[in-house]
Coordinates of C-alpha atoms and ligand atoms in Angstrom, one line a residue:
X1 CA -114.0 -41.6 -67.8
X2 CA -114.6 -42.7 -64.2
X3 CA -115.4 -39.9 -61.7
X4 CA -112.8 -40.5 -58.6
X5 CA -113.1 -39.0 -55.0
X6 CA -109.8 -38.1 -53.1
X7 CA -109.2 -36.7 -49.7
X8 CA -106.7 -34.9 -48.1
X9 CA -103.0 -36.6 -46.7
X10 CA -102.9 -36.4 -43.3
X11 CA -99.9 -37.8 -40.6
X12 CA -98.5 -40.3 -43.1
X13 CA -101.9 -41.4 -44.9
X14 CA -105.0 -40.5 -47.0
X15 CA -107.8 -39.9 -44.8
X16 CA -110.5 -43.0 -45.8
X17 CA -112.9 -42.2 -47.9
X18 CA -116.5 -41.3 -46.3
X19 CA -114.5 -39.5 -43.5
X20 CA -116.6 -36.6 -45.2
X21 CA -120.0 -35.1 -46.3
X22 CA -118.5 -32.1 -47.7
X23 CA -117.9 -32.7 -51.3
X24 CA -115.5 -30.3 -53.4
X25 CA -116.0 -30.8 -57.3
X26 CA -113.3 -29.5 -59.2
X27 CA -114.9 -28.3 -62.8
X28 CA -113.2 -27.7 -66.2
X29 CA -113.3 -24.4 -66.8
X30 CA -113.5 -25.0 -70.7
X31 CA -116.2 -27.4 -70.3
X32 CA -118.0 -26.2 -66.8
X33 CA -120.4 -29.2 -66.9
X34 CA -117.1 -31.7 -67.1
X35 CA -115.7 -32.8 -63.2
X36 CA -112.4 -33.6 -63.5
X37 CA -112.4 -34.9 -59.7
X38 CA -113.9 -35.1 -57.0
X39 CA -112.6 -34.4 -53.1
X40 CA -114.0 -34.7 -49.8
X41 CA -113.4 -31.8 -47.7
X42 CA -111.5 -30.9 -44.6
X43 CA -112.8 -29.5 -41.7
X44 CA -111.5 -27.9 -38.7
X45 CA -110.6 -31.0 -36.7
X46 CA -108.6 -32.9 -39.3
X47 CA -106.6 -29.6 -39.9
X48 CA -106.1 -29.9 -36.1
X49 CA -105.2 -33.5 -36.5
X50 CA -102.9 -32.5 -38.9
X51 CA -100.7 -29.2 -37.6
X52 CA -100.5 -31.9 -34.3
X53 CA -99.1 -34.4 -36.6
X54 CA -96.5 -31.8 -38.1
X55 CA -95.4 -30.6 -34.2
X56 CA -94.8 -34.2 -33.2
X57 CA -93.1 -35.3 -36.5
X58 CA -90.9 -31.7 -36.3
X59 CA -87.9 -32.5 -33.7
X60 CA -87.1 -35.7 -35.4
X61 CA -87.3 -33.8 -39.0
X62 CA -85.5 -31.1 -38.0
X63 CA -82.4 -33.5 -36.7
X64 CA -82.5 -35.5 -40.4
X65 CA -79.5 -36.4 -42.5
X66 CA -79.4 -34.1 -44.8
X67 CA -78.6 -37.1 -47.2
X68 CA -82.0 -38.4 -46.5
X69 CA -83.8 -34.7 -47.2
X70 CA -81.6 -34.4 -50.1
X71 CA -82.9 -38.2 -51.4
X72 CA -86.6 -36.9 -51.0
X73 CA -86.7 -34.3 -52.8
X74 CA -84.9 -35.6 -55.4
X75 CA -87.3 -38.3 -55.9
X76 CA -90.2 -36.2 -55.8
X77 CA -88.8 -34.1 -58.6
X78 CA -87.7 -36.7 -61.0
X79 CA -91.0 -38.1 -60.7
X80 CA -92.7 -34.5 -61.4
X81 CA -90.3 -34.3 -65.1
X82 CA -90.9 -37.8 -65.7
X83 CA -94.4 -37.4 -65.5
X84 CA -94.8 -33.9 -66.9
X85 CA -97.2 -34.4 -69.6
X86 CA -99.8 -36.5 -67.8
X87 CA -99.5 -33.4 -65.1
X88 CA -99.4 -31.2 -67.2
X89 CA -102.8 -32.4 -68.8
X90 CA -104.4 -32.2 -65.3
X91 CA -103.4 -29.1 -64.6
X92 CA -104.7 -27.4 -68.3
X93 CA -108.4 -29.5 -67.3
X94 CA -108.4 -27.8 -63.7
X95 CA -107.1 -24.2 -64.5
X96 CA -107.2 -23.4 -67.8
X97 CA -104.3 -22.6 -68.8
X98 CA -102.9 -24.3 -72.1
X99 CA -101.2 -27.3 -72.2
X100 CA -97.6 -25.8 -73.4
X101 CA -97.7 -22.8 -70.1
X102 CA -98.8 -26.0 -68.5
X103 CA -95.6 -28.2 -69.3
X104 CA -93.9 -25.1 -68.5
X105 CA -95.1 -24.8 -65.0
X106 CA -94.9 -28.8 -64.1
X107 CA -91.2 -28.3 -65.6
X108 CA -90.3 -25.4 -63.0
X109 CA -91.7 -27.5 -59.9
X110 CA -89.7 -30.7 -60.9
X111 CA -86.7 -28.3 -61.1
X112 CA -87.6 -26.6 -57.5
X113 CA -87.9 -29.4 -56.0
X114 CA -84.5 -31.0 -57.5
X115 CA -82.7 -27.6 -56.8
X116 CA -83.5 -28.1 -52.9
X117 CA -82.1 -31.4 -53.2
X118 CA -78.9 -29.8 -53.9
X119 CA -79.2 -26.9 -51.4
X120 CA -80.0 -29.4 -48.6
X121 CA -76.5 -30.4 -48.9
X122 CA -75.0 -27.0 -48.8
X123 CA -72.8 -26.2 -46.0
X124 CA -74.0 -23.1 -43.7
X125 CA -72.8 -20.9 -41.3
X126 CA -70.4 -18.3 -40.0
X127 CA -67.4 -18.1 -37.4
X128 CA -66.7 -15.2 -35.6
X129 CA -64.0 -14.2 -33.5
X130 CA -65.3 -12.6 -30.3
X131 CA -64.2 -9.1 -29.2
X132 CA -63.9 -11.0 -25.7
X133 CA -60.9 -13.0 -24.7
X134 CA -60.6 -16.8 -26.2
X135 CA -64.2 -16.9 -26.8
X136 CA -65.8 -18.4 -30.0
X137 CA -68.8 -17.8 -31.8
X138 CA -70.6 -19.5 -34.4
X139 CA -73.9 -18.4 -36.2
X140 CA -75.7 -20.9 -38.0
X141 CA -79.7 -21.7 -39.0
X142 CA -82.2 -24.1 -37.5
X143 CA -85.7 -24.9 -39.2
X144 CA -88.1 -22.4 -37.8
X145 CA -90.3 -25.6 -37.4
X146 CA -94.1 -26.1 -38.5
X147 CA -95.3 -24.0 -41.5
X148 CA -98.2 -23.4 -43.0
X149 CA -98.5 -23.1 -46.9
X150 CA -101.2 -21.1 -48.5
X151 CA -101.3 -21.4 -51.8
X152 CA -103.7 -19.5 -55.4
X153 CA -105.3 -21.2 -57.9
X154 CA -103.1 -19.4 -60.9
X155 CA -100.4 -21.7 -60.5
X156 CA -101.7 -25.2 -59.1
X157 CA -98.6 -26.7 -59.0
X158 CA -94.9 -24.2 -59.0
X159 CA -96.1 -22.2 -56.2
X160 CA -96.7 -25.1 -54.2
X161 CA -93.5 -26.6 -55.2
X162 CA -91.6 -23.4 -54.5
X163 CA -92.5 -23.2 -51.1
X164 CA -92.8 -27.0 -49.9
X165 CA -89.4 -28.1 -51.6
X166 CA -87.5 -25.3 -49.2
X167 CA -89.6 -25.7 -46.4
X168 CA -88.4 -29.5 -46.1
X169 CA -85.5 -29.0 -47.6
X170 CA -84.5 -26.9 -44.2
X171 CA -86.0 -29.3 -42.0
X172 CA -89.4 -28.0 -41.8
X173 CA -92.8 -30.0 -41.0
X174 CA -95.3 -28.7 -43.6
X175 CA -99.1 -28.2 -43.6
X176 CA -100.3 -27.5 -47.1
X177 CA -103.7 -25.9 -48.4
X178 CA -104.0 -25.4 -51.8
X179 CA -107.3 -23.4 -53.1
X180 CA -110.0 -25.1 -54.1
X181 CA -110.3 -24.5 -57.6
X182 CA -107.6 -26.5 -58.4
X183 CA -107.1 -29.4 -55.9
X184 CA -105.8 -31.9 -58.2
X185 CA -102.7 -31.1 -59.5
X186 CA -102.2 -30.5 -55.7
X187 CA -103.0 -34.2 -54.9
X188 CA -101.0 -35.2 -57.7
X189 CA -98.1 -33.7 -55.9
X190 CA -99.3 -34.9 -52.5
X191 CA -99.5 -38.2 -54.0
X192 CA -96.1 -38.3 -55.2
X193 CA -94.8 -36.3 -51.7
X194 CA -96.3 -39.7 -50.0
X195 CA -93.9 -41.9 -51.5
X196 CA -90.8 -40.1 -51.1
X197 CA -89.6 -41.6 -47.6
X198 CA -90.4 -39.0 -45.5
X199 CA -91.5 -39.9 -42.0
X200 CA -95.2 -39.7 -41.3
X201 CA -96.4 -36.3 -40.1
X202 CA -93.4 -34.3 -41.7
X203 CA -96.2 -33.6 -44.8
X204 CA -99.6 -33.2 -44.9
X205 CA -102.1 -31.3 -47.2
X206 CA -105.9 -30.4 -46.4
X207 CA -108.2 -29.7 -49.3
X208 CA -110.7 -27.2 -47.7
X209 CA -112.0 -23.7 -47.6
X210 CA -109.7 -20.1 -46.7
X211 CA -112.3 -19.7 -44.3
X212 CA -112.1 -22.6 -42.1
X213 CA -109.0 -24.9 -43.3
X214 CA -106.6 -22.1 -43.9
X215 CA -107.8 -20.0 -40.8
X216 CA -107.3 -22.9 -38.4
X217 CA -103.8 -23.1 -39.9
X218 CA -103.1 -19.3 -39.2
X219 CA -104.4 -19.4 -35.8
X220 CA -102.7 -22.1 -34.8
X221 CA -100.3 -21.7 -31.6
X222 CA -98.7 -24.4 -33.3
X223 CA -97.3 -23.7 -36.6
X224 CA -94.2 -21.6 -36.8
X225 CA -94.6 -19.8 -39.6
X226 CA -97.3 -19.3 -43.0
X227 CA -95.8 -19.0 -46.6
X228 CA -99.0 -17.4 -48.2
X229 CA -99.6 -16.4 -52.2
X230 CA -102.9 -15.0 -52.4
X231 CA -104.9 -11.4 -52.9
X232 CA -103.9 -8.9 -50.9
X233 CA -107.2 -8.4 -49.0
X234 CA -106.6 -12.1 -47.9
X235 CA -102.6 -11.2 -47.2
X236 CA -103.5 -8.5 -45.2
X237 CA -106.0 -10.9 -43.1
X238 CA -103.2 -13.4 -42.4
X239 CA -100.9 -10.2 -41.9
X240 CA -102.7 -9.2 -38.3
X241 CA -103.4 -12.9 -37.6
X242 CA -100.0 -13.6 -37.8
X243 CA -98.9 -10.4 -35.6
X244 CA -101.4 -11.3 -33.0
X245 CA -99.7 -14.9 -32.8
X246 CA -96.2 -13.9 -33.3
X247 CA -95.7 -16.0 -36.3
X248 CA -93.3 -15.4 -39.3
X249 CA -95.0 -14.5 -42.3
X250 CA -94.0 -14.4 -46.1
X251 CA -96.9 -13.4 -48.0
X252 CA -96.9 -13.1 -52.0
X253 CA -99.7 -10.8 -53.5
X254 CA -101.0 -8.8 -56.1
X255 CA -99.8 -7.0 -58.5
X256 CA -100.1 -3.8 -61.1
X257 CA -97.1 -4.5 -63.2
X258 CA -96.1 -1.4 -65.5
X259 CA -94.4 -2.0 -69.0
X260 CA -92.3 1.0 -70.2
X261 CA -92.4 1.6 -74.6
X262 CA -89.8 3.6 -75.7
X263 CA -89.5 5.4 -78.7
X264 CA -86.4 3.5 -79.3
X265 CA -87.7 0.4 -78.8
X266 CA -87.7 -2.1 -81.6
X267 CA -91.8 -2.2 -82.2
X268 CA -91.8 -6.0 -83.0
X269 CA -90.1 -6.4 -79.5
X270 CA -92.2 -4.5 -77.8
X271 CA -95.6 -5.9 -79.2
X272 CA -94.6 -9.6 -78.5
X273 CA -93.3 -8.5 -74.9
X274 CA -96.9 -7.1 -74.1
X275 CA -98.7 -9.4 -76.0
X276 CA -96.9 -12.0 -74.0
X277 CA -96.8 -10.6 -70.6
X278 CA -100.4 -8.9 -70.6
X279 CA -102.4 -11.9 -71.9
X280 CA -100.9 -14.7 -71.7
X281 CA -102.1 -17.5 -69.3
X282 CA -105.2 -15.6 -69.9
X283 CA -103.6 -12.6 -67.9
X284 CA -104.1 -14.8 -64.8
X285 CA -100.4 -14.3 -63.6
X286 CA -99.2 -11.4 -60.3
X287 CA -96.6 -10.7 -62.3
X288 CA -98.9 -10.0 -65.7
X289 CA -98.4 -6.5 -67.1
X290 CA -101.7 -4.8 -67.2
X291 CA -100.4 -1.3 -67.6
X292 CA -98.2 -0.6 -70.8
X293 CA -96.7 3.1 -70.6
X294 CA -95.8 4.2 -74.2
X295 CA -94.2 7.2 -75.2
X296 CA -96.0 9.6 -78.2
X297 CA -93.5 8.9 -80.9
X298 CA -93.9 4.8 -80.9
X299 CA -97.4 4.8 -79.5
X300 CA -99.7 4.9 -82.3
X301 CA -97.6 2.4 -84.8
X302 CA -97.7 0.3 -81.2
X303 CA -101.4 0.4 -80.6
X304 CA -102.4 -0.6 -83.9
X305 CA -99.9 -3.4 -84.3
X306 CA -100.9 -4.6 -80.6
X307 CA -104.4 -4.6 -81.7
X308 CA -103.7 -6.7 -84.7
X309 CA -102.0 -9.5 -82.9
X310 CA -104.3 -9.6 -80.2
X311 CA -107.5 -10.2 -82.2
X312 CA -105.4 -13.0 -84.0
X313 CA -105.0 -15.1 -80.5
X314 CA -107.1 -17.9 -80.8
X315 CA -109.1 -18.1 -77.4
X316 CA -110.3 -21.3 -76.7
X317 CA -110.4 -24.9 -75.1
X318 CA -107.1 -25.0 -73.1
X319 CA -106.3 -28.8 -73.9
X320 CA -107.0 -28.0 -78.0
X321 CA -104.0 -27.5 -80.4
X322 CA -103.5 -24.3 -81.4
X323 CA -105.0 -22.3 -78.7
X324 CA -102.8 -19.3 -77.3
X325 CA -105.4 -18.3 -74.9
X326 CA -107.2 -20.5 -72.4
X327 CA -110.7 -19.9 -70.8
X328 CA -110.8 -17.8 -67.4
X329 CA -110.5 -20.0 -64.6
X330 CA -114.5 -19.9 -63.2
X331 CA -117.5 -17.7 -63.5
X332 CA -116.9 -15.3 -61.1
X333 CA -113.2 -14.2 -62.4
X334 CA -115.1 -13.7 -66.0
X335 CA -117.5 -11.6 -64.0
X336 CA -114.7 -9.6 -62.2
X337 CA -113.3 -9.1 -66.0
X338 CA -117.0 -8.0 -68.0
X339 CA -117.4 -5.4 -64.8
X340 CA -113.9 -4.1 -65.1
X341 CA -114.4 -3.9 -69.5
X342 CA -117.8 -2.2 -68.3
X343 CA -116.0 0.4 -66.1
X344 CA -113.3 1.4 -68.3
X345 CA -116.2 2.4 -71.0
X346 CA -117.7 4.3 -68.6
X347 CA -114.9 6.0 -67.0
X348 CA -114.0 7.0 -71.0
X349 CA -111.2 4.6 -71.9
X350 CA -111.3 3.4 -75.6
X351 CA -111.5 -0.2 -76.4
X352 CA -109.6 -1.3 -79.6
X353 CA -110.7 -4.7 -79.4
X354 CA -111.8 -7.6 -76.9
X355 CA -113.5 -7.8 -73.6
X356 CA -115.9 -10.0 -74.8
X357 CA -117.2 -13.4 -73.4
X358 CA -117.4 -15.7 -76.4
X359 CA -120.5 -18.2 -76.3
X360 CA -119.3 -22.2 -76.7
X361 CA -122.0 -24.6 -76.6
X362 CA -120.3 -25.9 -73.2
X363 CA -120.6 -22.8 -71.8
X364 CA -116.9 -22.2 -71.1
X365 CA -115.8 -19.2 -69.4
X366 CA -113.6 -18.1 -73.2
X367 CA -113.3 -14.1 -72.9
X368 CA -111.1 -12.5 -75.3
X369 CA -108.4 -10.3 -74.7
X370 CA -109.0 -6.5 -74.0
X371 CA -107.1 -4.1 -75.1
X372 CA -107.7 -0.1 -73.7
X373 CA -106.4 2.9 -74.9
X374 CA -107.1 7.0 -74.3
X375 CA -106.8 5.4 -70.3
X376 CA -105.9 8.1 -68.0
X377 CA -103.8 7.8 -64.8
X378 CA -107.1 8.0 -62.6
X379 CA -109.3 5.0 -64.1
X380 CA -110.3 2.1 -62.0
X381 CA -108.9 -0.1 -65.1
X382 CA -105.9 1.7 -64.8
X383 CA -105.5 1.5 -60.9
X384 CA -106.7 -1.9 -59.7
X385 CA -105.9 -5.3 -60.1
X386 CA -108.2 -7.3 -62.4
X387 CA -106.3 -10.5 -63.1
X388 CA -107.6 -11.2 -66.4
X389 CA -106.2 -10.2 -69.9
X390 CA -107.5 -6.1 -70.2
X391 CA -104.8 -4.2 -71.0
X392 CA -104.6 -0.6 -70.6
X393 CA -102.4 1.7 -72.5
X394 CA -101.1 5.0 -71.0
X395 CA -99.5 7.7 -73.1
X396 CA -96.9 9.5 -72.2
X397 CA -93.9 12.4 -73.6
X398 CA -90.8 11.0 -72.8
X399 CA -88.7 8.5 -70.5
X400 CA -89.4 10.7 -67.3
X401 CA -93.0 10.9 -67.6
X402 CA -92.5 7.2 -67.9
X403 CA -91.1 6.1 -65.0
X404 CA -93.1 8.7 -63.1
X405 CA -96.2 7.0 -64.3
X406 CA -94.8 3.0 -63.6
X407 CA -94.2 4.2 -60.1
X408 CA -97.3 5.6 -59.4
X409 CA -99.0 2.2 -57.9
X410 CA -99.3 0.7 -54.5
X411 CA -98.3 -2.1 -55.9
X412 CA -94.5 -3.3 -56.6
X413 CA -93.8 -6.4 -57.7
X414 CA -92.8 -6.7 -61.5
X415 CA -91.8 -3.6 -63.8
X416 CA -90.8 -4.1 -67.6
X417 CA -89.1 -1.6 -70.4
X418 CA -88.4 -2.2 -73.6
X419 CA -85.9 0.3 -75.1
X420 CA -82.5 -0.2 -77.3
X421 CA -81.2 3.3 -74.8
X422 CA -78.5 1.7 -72.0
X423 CA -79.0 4.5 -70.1
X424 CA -82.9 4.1 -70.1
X425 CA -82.6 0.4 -69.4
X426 CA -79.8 0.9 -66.4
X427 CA -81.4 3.7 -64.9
X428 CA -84.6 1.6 -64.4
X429 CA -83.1 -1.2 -63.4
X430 CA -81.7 1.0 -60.7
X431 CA -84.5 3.3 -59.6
X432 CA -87.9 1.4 -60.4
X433 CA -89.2 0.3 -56.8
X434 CA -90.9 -3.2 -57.9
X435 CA -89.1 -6.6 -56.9
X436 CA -88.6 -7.5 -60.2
X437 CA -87.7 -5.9 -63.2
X438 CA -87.3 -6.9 -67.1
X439 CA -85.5 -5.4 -70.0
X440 CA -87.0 -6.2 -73.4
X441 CA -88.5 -9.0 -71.6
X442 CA -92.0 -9.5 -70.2
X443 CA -92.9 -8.9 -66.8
X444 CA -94.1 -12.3 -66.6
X445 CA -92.2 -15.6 -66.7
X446 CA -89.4 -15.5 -64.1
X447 CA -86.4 -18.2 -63.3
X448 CA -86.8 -21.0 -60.4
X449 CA -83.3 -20.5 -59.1
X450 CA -83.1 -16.6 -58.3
X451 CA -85.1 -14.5 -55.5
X452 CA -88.9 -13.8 -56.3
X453 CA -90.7 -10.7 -55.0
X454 CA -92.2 -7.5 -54.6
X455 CA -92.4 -4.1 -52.5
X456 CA -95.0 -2.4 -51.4
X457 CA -98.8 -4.2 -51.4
X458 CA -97.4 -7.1 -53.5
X459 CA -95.1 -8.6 -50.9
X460 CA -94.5 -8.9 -47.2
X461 CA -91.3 -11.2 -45.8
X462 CA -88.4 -12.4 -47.1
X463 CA -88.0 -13.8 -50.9
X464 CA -89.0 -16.6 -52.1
X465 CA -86.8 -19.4 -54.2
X466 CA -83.3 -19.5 -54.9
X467 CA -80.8 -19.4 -51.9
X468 CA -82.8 -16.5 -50.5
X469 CA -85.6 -19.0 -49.1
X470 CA -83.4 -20.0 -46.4
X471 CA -84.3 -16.7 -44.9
X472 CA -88.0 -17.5 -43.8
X473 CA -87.4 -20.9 -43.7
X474 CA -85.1 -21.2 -40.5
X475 CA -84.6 -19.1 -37.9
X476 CA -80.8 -18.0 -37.0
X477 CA -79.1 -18.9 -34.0
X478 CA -75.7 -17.1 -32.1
X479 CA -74.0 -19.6 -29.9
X480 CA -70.4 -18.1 -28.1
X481 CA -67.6 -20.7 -26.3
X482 CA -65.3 -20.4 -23.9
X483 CA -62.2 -22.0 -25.4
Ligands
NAD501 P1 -107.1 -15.7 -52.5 O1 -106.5 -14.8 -51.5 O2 -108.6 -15.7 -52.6 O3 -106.8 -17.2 -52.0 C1 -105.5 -17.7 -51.8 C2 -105.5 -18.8 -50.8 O4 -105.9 -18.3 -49.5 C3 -106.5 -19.9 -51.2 O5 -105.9 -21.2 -50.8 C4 -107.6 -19.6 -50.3 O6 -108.4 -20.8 -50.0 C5 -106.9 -19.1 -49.0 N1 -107.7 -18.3 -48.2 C6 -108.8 -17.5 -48.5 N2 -109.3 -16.8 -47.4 C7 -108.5 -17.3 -46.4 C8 -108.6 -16.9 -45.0 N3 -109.5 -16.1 -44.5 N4 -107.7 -17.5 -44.2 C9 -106.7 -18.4 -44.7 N5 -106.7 -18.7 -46.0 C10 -107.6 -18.2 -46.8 O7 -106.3 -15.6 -53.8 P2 -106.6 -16.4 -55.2 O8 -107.9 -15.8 -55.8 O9 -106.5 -17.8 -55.0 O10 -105.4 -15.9 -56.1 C11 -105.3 -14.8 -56.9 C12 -104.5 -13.7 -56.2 O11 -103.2 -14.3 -56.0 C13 -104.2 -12.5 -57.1 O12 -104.4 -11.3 -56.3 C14 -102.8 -12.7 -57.5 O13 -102.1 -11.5 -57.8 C15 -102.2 -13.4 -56.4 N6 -101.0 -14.1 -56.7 C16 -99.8 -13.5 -56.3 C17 -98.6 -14.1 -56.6 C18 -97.3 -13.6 -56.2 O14 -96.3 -14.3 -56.2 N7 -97.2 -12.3 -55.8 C19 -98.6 -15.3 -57.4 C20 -99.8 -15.8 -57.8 C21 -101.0 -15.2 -57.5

């Protein structure tokens, strides 16, 4: 296969290539010596070159048919679904993650994208009568102008998709960094963004560093607002950034996602909800449940049936038939995973099974699930977010002890139960404090058309997707007339 070099889309056009001495290679992280591309990086000027490009393209933008915004992103999502399994491909070679989570994920940005076709259509606004004599007023919502998009490696191409479709869709100019483990599926979608009829300058992506790309972006005096989905130490750093500038800021973060076992529950449910939600997408997901909260009566026939389905996944190359779990997405995230197997033996936890990096003769980053039990409340394994597949399992008397345990995290942006008690289930629903929360469903593996996010350290802003986007996506407006 022929090695190809890319650059990033900037003002209407593919920067030329040699425009750059900084060469990305993006590596397959279940063969590490494989490049899947290569990309010359941006620096601090093009990113300039670019948030100008976005200012000057953003009155005109702003002012669009919504016929012709509507058209766009229509385009750009058909192509997506017509093209799924080639992207799809790409995306399992750059991340990891197998091909069917793959088709999944380049199925739920076509569908983004052609669900802000339709919302860039929808009628807006409110009238008011005044309290003051023969006076009108109207409230209604503009673009809030440039934005920057920040965007994690876990999901190369939805999260991108989820932000970009609304942020045009509402009349936004859009400056776009993806990370730079995965810059392909993002030039895929960059790629297709270029041919959609869109006006120079109203997109632009810049494959480059957090450190120089993305800060240039959030220190801008020129972009409007940043749509960020990263760590939390990073959230925290755009956070002040933002404050200092007086931008808008919707930032999507970590997570520590309980799952609730009932005694009541039906045990095959419950196995293949954690199974699903803990390590699936090799546990690379926020919204992954890493803590499962079982109650004494269910927990041992739980454990041991847990146990036996998770040394039956078959870890392995992410593009092979038949695997369920893909590698880890690069050496230093199967690092962060080995250290956090080593402190939970330390700290006394028990490990039924996995935690192990399996050797390939490609050296692939292949670690199989981990699954820990006897954890207490206090253990780092318990507490922290590691982003890989180790599970820990708490146990716990009763419903109350439960809940007090799910709640006991900084953290708040997914919370499963699984339980055949309505009054369990409702009175979870209602009290739990995370963003999201699932009933004999797992905490990962949400829909593209409803609001998306946490509380606490997972989130900051309004939500993402859905109708709810429109909320950090314009800004509103009060005008009153004098009849
Ligand atoms: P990260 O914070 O390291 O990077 C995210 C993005 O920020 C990347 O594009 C990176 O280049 C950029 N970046 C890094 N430093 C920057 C800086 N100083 N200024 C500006 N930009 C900077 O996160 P990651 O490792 O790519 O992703 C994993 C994390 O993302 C996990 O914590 C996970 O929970 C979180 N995540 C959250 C959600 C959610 O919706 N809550 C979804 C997916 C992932």
């Amino acid at each position: 296969m022929t090695l190809v070099t890319k650059s990033s889309y900037v003002d209407g056009a593919f920067i030329p290539l040699g425009s750059s001495a900084d060469i990305l290679e993006n590596r397959n992280p279940s063969h590490p010596g494989e490049v899947v591309e290569r990309f010359e990086r941006a620096g601090q000027v093009l990113t300039e070159q670019a948030i100008a490009a976005a200012r000057r393209a953003q009155p005109a933008w702003a002012r669009s048919n919504p016929q012709q915004r509507a058209d766009a992103l229509d385009f750009i999502g058909t192509e997506i679904l017509a093209r799924r399994e080639e992207l799809a491909t790409l995306l399992a070679r750059e991340e990891g993650k197998v091909v069917r989570e793959a088709l999944g994920e380049v199925d739920r940005a076509g569908r983004s994208f052609k669900f802000y076709a339709q919302e860039a259509l929808r009628a807006e606004g409110e009238k008011y009568q005044s309290v003051r004599q023969d006076v009108a007023i109207d409230v209604f919502s503009q673009p809030l102008g440039v934005v920057g998009i920040i965007a994690p490696w876990n999901f190369p191409i939805a999260i991108p998709a989820w932000k970009i479709a609304p942020a045009l869709c509402f009349g936004n100019c859009v400056v776009f960094k993806p990370a730079e483990l995965v810059p392909s599926s993002a030039w895929a979608l960059a790629e297709i963004i270029s041919r959609a009829g869109l006006p120079a300058g109203v997109f632009n992506m810049l494959i480059g560093p957090g450190r120089s790309v993305g800060d240039t972006i959030i220190r801008s005096p020129l972009v409007d607002g940043i749509s960020f989905t990263g760590s939390e130490h990073t959230g925290r750093q755009i956070a002040r950034l933002a404050a200092e500038g007086m931008k808008k800021v919707q930032l999507e973060m970590g997570g520590k996602n309980p799952l609730i076992v009932l005694d009541d529950a039906d045990l095959e449910q419950a196995v293949e909800v954690a199974l699903n939600g803990s390590f699936y997408s090799t546990g690379q997901r926020c919204t992954a449940s890493s803590r499962v909260i079982v109650t004494a009566g269910i927990h041992d026939a739980f454990v041991a049936r847990l146990a036996e389905r998770t040394r039956a996944l078959q870890v392995g190359d992410a593009l092979q038939a038949g695997t369920d779990i893909g590698p880890v997405v690069d050496s230093r995230q199967l690092e962060q995973n080995l250290s956090y197997v080593a402190a939970g033996l330390e700290q006394g936890a028990k490990l039924e099974c996995g935690g192990e990096r399996i050797d390939s003769p490609a050296g692939a980053y292949f670690f199989t699930p981990a699954l820990f039990t006897e954890v207490t409340a206090g253990m780092r394994i318990y507490r922290e977010e590691i982003f890989g597949p180790v599970l820990s399992v708490l146990k716990v008397r009763d419903y109350e002890e439960a809940f007090t345990a799910a709640e006991d995290t900084a953290f708040g942006l997914s919370a499963g139960i699984v339980t055949t008690s309505l009054r369990h289930a409702e009175h979870f629903k209602r009290h739990s404090s995370a963003g999201m929360v699932m009933v004999n469903l797992p905490t990962a593996g949400v829909d593209y058309h409803v609001p998306f996010g946490g509380n606490g350290a997972s989130s900051l802003g309004s939500r993402e997707q859905g109708t709810h986007a429109r909320q950090f996506f314009t800004r509103v407006k009060t005008t009153y007339q004098l009849a």
